[in-house]
Amino acid sequence: MTRHDHQVHEGESLKDAARDRLTKQGEQWTEMRAAVFDALASFENRPASAYDIAEAVSNAQGRRVAANSVYRILDLFVGANLARRVESANAYVANAHPDCLHDCIFLICDQCGQTVHIDDDQLSTGVRQAAKSAGFSAPRPVIEVRGTCGDCEGS
Ligand SMILES: [Zn+2]
Ligand SMILES: [Zn+2]
Ligand SMILES: [Zn+2]
C-alpha cells in the first residue's frame, strides 16, 4: 500500500472529515446534506439504500423526504468520496476515509448484511493492471466478496 497519512474516522470525527472534504470541493454542507450524511453514517456497517436513508431522515425530521432528493445527495457524496456504493448490495455506506482515495474492497455477509471495508492498494492495482493488459482503459475495480461474517459463523 502506498504510504500516506491514512486516517479512518468514525462518529463525530467522520462527520467533521466529511464536511471538510465537501466544503473543500466548493460544495455547501447544507442542513439536508448533513441530515443525509448522519442517516447514512447511522447505518454503520450495513449498506443502506436511498429508500432506507429517506426513511431515516423523514423520521428524524418529522417530515416526508423524497428518496429522489436523497439519491441526488448520495450521488454527490459518492463523487466527493464521502460515500461508497456497495454494488452487489445495491446500497451505500459512509466512506470512513473521505480524505484519501482507494479502490475500497467490501466483504459482505450473506446472512446479516454486515459489510467489512478493507483497503488493499496492492490487490486493486493488480486488478487495474490486469484490466489494462486486456485492453481496458481507465479501469475502475469493483471488488466485493460475499461470504459469512465471523459473527454469523460463530452463532
Ligand atoms: Zn488512505
Ligand atoms: Zn476504503
Ligand atoms: Zn453476518
mmCIF file of C-alpha atoms and ligand atoms in Angstrom:
data_model
loop_
_atom_site.group_PDB
_atom_site.id
_atom_site.type_symbol
_atom_site.label_atom_id
_atom_site.label_comp_id
_atom_site.label_asym_id
_atom_site.label_seq_id
_atom_site.Cartn_x
_atom_site.Cartn_y
_atom_site.Cartn_z
ATOM 1 C CA MET A 1 0.000 0.000 0.000
ATOM 2 C CA THR A 2 1.310 3.467 -0.823
ATOM 3 C CA ARG A 3 2.480 5.313 2.253
ATOM 4 C CA HIS A 4 0.285 8.191 3.241
ATOM 5 C CA ASP A 5 -1.497 9.504 6.272
ATOM 6 C CA HIS A 6 -4.375 7.041 6.111
ATOM 7 C CA GLN A 7 -6.997 8.220 8.561
ATOM 8 C CA VAL A 8 -10.066 6.176 9.310
ATOM 9 C CA HIS A 9 -12.782 8.176 11.020
ATOM 10 C CA GLU A 10 -15.929 7.340 12.906
ATOM 11 C CA GLY A 11 -18.659 9.171 14.795
ATOM 12 C CA GLU A 12 -18.218 12.933 15.156
ATOM 13 C CA SER A 13 -14.763 12.842 13.618
ATOM 14 C CA LEU A 14 -16.187 11.189 10.490
ATOM 15 C CA LYS A 15 -18.865 13.869 10.220
ATOM 16 C CA ASP A 16 -16.226 16.615 10.528
ATOM 17 C CA ALA A 17 -13.973 14.977 7.946
ATOM 18 C CA ALA A 18 -16.897 14.586 5.540
ATOM 19 C CA ARG A 19 -17.943 18.214 5.947
ATOM 20 C CA ASP A 20 -14.368 19.447 5.429
ATOM 21 C CA ARG A 21 -13.955 17.320 2.329
ATOM 22 C CA LEU A 22 -17.199 18.519 0.741
ATOM 23 C CA THR A 23 -16.641 22.200 1.503
ATOM 24 C CA LYS A 24 -13.064 21.969 0.182
ATOM 25 C CA GLN A 25 -14.628 20.935 -3.113
ATOM 26 C CA GLY A 26 -16.667 24.129 -3.142
ATOM 27 C CA GLU A 27 -19.916 22.425 -2.198
ATOM 28 C CA GLN A 28 -22.087 23.555 0.678
ATOM 29 C CA TRP A 29 -22.718 21.416 3.731
ATOM 30 C CA THR A 30 -26.437 22.176 3.819
ATOM 31 C CA GLU A 31 -28.786 21.046 6.572
ATOM 32 C CA MET A 32 -30.287 18.469 4.230
ATOM 33 C CA ARG A 33 -26.870 17.116 3.208
ATOM 34 C CA ALA A 34 -25.828 16.925 6.862
ATOM 35 C CA ALA A 35 -29.058 15.055 7.679
ATOM 36 C CA VAL A 36 -28.471 12.582 4.840
ATOM 37 C CA PHE A 37 -24.882 12.013 5.946
ATOM 38 C CA ASP A 38 -25.991 11.478 9.567
ATOM 39 C CA ALA A 39 -28.565 8.940 8.449
ATOM 40 C CA LEU A 40 -26.081 7.147 6.201
ATOM 41 C CA ALA A 41 -23.470 7.022 8.974
ATOM 42 C CA SER A 42 -26.062 5.729 11.453
ATOM 43 C CA PHE A 43 -26.315 2.500 9.451
ATOM 44 C CA GLU A 44 -22.605 1.956 10.237
ATOM 45 C CA ASN A 45 -21.500 -1.327 8.632
ATOM 46 C CA ARG A 46 -24.827 -2.034 6.993
ATOM 47 C CA PRO A 47 -25.206 -0.726 3.442
ATOM 48 C CA ALA A 48 -28.349 1.418 3.155
ATOM 49 C CA SER A 49 -30.463 2.154 0.094
ATOM 50 C CA ALA A 50 -31.694 5.644 -0.814
ATOM 51 C CA TYR A 51 -35.102 4.493 0.473
ATOM 52 C CA ASP A 52 -33.673 3.372 3.832
ATOM 53 C CA ILE A 53 -31.962 6.738 4.191
ATOM 54 C CA ALA A 54 -35.044 8.731 3.103
ATOM 55 C CA GLU A 55 -36.991 6.836 5.759
ATOM 56 C CA ALA A 56 -34.395 7.595 8.457
ATOM 57 C CA VAL A 57 -34.202 11.291 7.518
ATOM 58 C CA SER A 58 -38.015 11.537 7.413
ATOM 59 C CA ASN A 59 -38.255 10.025 10.890
ATOM 60 C CA ALA A 60 -35.532 12.295 12.269
ATOM 61 C CA GLN A 61 -37.082 15.448 10.811
ATOM 62 C CA GLY A 62 -40.736 14.587 11.261
ATOM 63 C CA ARG A 63 -41.489 15.366 7.622
ATOM 64 C CA ARG A 64 -41.564 13.357 4.433
ATOM 65 C CA VAL A 65 -38.283 13.446 2.495
ATOM 66 C CA ALA A 66 -38.368 12.038 -1.040
ATOM 67 C CA ALA A 67 -36.000 9.197 -1.922
ATOM 68 C CA ASN A 68 -35.201 11.078 -5.134
ATOM 69 C CA SER A 69 -33.628 14.028 -3.356
ATOM 70 C CA VAL A 70 -31.721 11.632 -1.092
ATOM 71 C CA TYR A 71 -30.500 9.796 -4.170
ATOM 72 C CA ARG A 72 -29.121 13.020 -5.686
ATOM 73 C CA ILE A 73 -27.244 13.810 -2.470
ATOM 74 C CA LEU A 74 -25.826 10.260 -2.285
ATOM 75 C CA ASP A 75 -24.623 10.680 -5.850
ATOM 76 C CA LEU A 76 -22.850 13.883 -4.854
ATOM 77 C CA PHE A 77 -21.363 12.115 -1.808
ATOM 78 C CA VAL A 78 -20.018 9.254 -3.936
ATOM 79 C CA GLY A 79 -18.450 11.754 -6.359
ATOM 80 C CA ALA A 80 -16.861 13.631 -3.456
ATOM 81 C CA ASN A 81 -15.527 10.439 -1.768
ATOM 82 C CA LEU A 82 -17.877 10.805 1.223
ATOM 83 C CA ALA A 83 -19.781 7.627 0.465
ATOM 84 C CA ARG A 84 -19.206 4.400 -1.414
ATOM 85 C CA ARG A 85 -21.660 2.321 -3.355
ATOM 86 C CA VAL A 86 -21.670 -1.355 -2.476
ATOM 87 C CA GLU A 87 -22.679 -2.623 -5.906
ATOM 88 C CA SER A 88 -23.717 -6.157 -5.002
ATOM 89 C CA ALA A 89 -25.930 -4.845 -2.190
ATOM 90 C CA ASN A 90 -27.290 -2.031 -4.363
ATOM 91 C CA ALA A 91 -26.735 0.302 -1.431
ATOM 92 C CA TYR A 92 -24.389 2.822 0.165
ATOM 93 C CA VAL A 93 -22.045 3.104 3.116
ATOM 94 C CA ALA A 94 -20.356 6.195 4.548
ATOM 95 C CA ASN A 95 -16.705 6.253 3.497
ATOM 96 C CA ALA A 96 -14.549 6.060 6.638
ATOM 97 C CA HIS A 97 -11.659 7.779 4.831
ATOM 98 C CA PRO A 98 -13.056 10.802 2.953
ATOM 99 C CA ASP A 99 -9.532 12.280 2.788
ATOM 100 C CA CYS A 100 -7.927 9.611 0.642
ATOM 101 C CA LEU A 101 -8.908 7.664 -2.428
ATOM 102 C CA HIS A 102 -8.743 3.887 -2.578
ATOM 103 C CA ASP A 103 -10.424 1.158 -4.567
ATOM 104 C CA CYS A 104 -12.235 0.066 -1.427
ATOM 105 C CA ILE A 105 -12.837 -3.644 -1.056
ATOM 106 C CA PHE A 106 -16.033 -4.789 0.653
ATOM 107 C CA LEU A 107 -16.699 -8.117 2.333
ATOM 108 C CA ILE A 108 -20.450 -8.609 2.600
ATOM 109 C CA CYS A 109 -22.110 -11.181 4.849
ATOM 110 C CA ASP A 110 -24.876 -13.122 3.067
ATOM 111 C CA GLN A 111 -26.570 -13.834 6.406
ATOM 112 C CA CYS A 112 -26.758 -10.466 8.157
ATOM 113 C CA GLY A 113 -25.663 -7.959 5.515
ATOM 114 C CA GLN A 114 -22.832 -6.635 7.687
ATOM 115 C CA THR A 115 -20.122 -5.170 5.454
ATOM 116 C CA VAL A 116 -16.432 -5.042 6.256
ATOM 117 C CA HIS A 117 -14.393 -2.394 4.439
ATOM 118 C CA ILE A 118 -10.745 -3.064 3.671
ATOM 119 C CA ASP A 119 -8.193 -1.185 1.601
ATOM 120 C CA ASP A 120 -5.501 -3.133 -0.196
ATOM 121 C CA ASP A 121 -3.956 -0.975 -2.893
ATOM 122 C CA GLN A 122 -1.587 -3.721 -3.940
ATOM 123 C CA LEU A 123 -4.502 -6.003 -4.758
ATOM 124 C CA SER A 124 -6.545 -3.365 -6.572
ATOM 125 C CA THR A 125 -3.504 -2.152 -8.514
ATOM 126 C CA GLY A 126 -3.049 -5.726 -9.709
ATOM 127 C CA VAL A 127 -6.659 -5.776 -10.905
ATOM 128 C CA ARG A 128 -6.192 -2.437 -12.688
ATOM 129 C CA GLN A 129 -3.062 -3.703 -14.401
ATOM 130 C CA ALA A 130 -4.746 -6.943 -15.467
ATOM 131 C CA ALA A 131 -7.626 -4.924 -16.935
ATOM 132 C CA LYS A 132 -5.210 -2.637 -18.781
ATOM 133 C CA SER A 133 -3.324 -5.556 -20.273
ATOM 134 C CA ALA A 134 -6.673 -6.894 -21.505
ATOM 135 C CA GLY A 135 -7.161 -3.587 -23.336
ATOM 136 C CA PHE A 136 -9.378 -1.815 -20.826
ATOM 137 C CA SER A 137 -8.755 1.900 -20.373
ATOM 138 C CA ALA A 138 -9.409 3.767 -17.116
ATOM 139 C CA PRO A 139 -10.429 0.589 -15.276
ATOM 140 C CA ARG A 140 -12.410 1.083 -12.075
ATOM 141 C CA PRO A 141 -12.095 -2.063 -9.972
ATOM 142 C CA VAL A 142 -15.198 -3.099 -8.046
ATOM 143 C CA ILE A 143 -14.014 -5.759 -5.606
ATOM 144 C CA GLU A 144 -16.664 -7.271 -3.383
ATOM 145 C CA VAL A 145 -16.526 -10.580 -1.560
ATOM 146 C CA ARG A 146 -19.650 -12.435 -0.407
ATOM 147 C CA GLY A 147 -19.487 -14.910 2.444
ATOM 148 C CA THR A 148 -20.387 -15.409 6.079
ATOM 149 C CA CYS A 149 -19.051 -12.984 8.687
ATOM 150 C CA GLY A 150 -17.357 -14.102 11.899
ATOM 151 C CA ASP A 151 -20.436 -13.176 13.983
ATOM 152 C CA CYS A 152 -22.782 -15.331 11.909
ATOM 153 C CA GLU A 153 -20.293 -18.184 11.597
ATOM 154 C CA GLY A 154 -19.994 -18.372 15.380
ATOM 155 C CA SER A 155 -23.732 -18.379 16.114
HETATM 156 ZN ZN ZN B 1 -5.656 6.071 2.616
HETATM 157 ZN ZN ZN B 2 -11.525 2.261 1.544
HETATM 158 ZN ZN ZN B 3 -23.079 -11.921 9.322
#
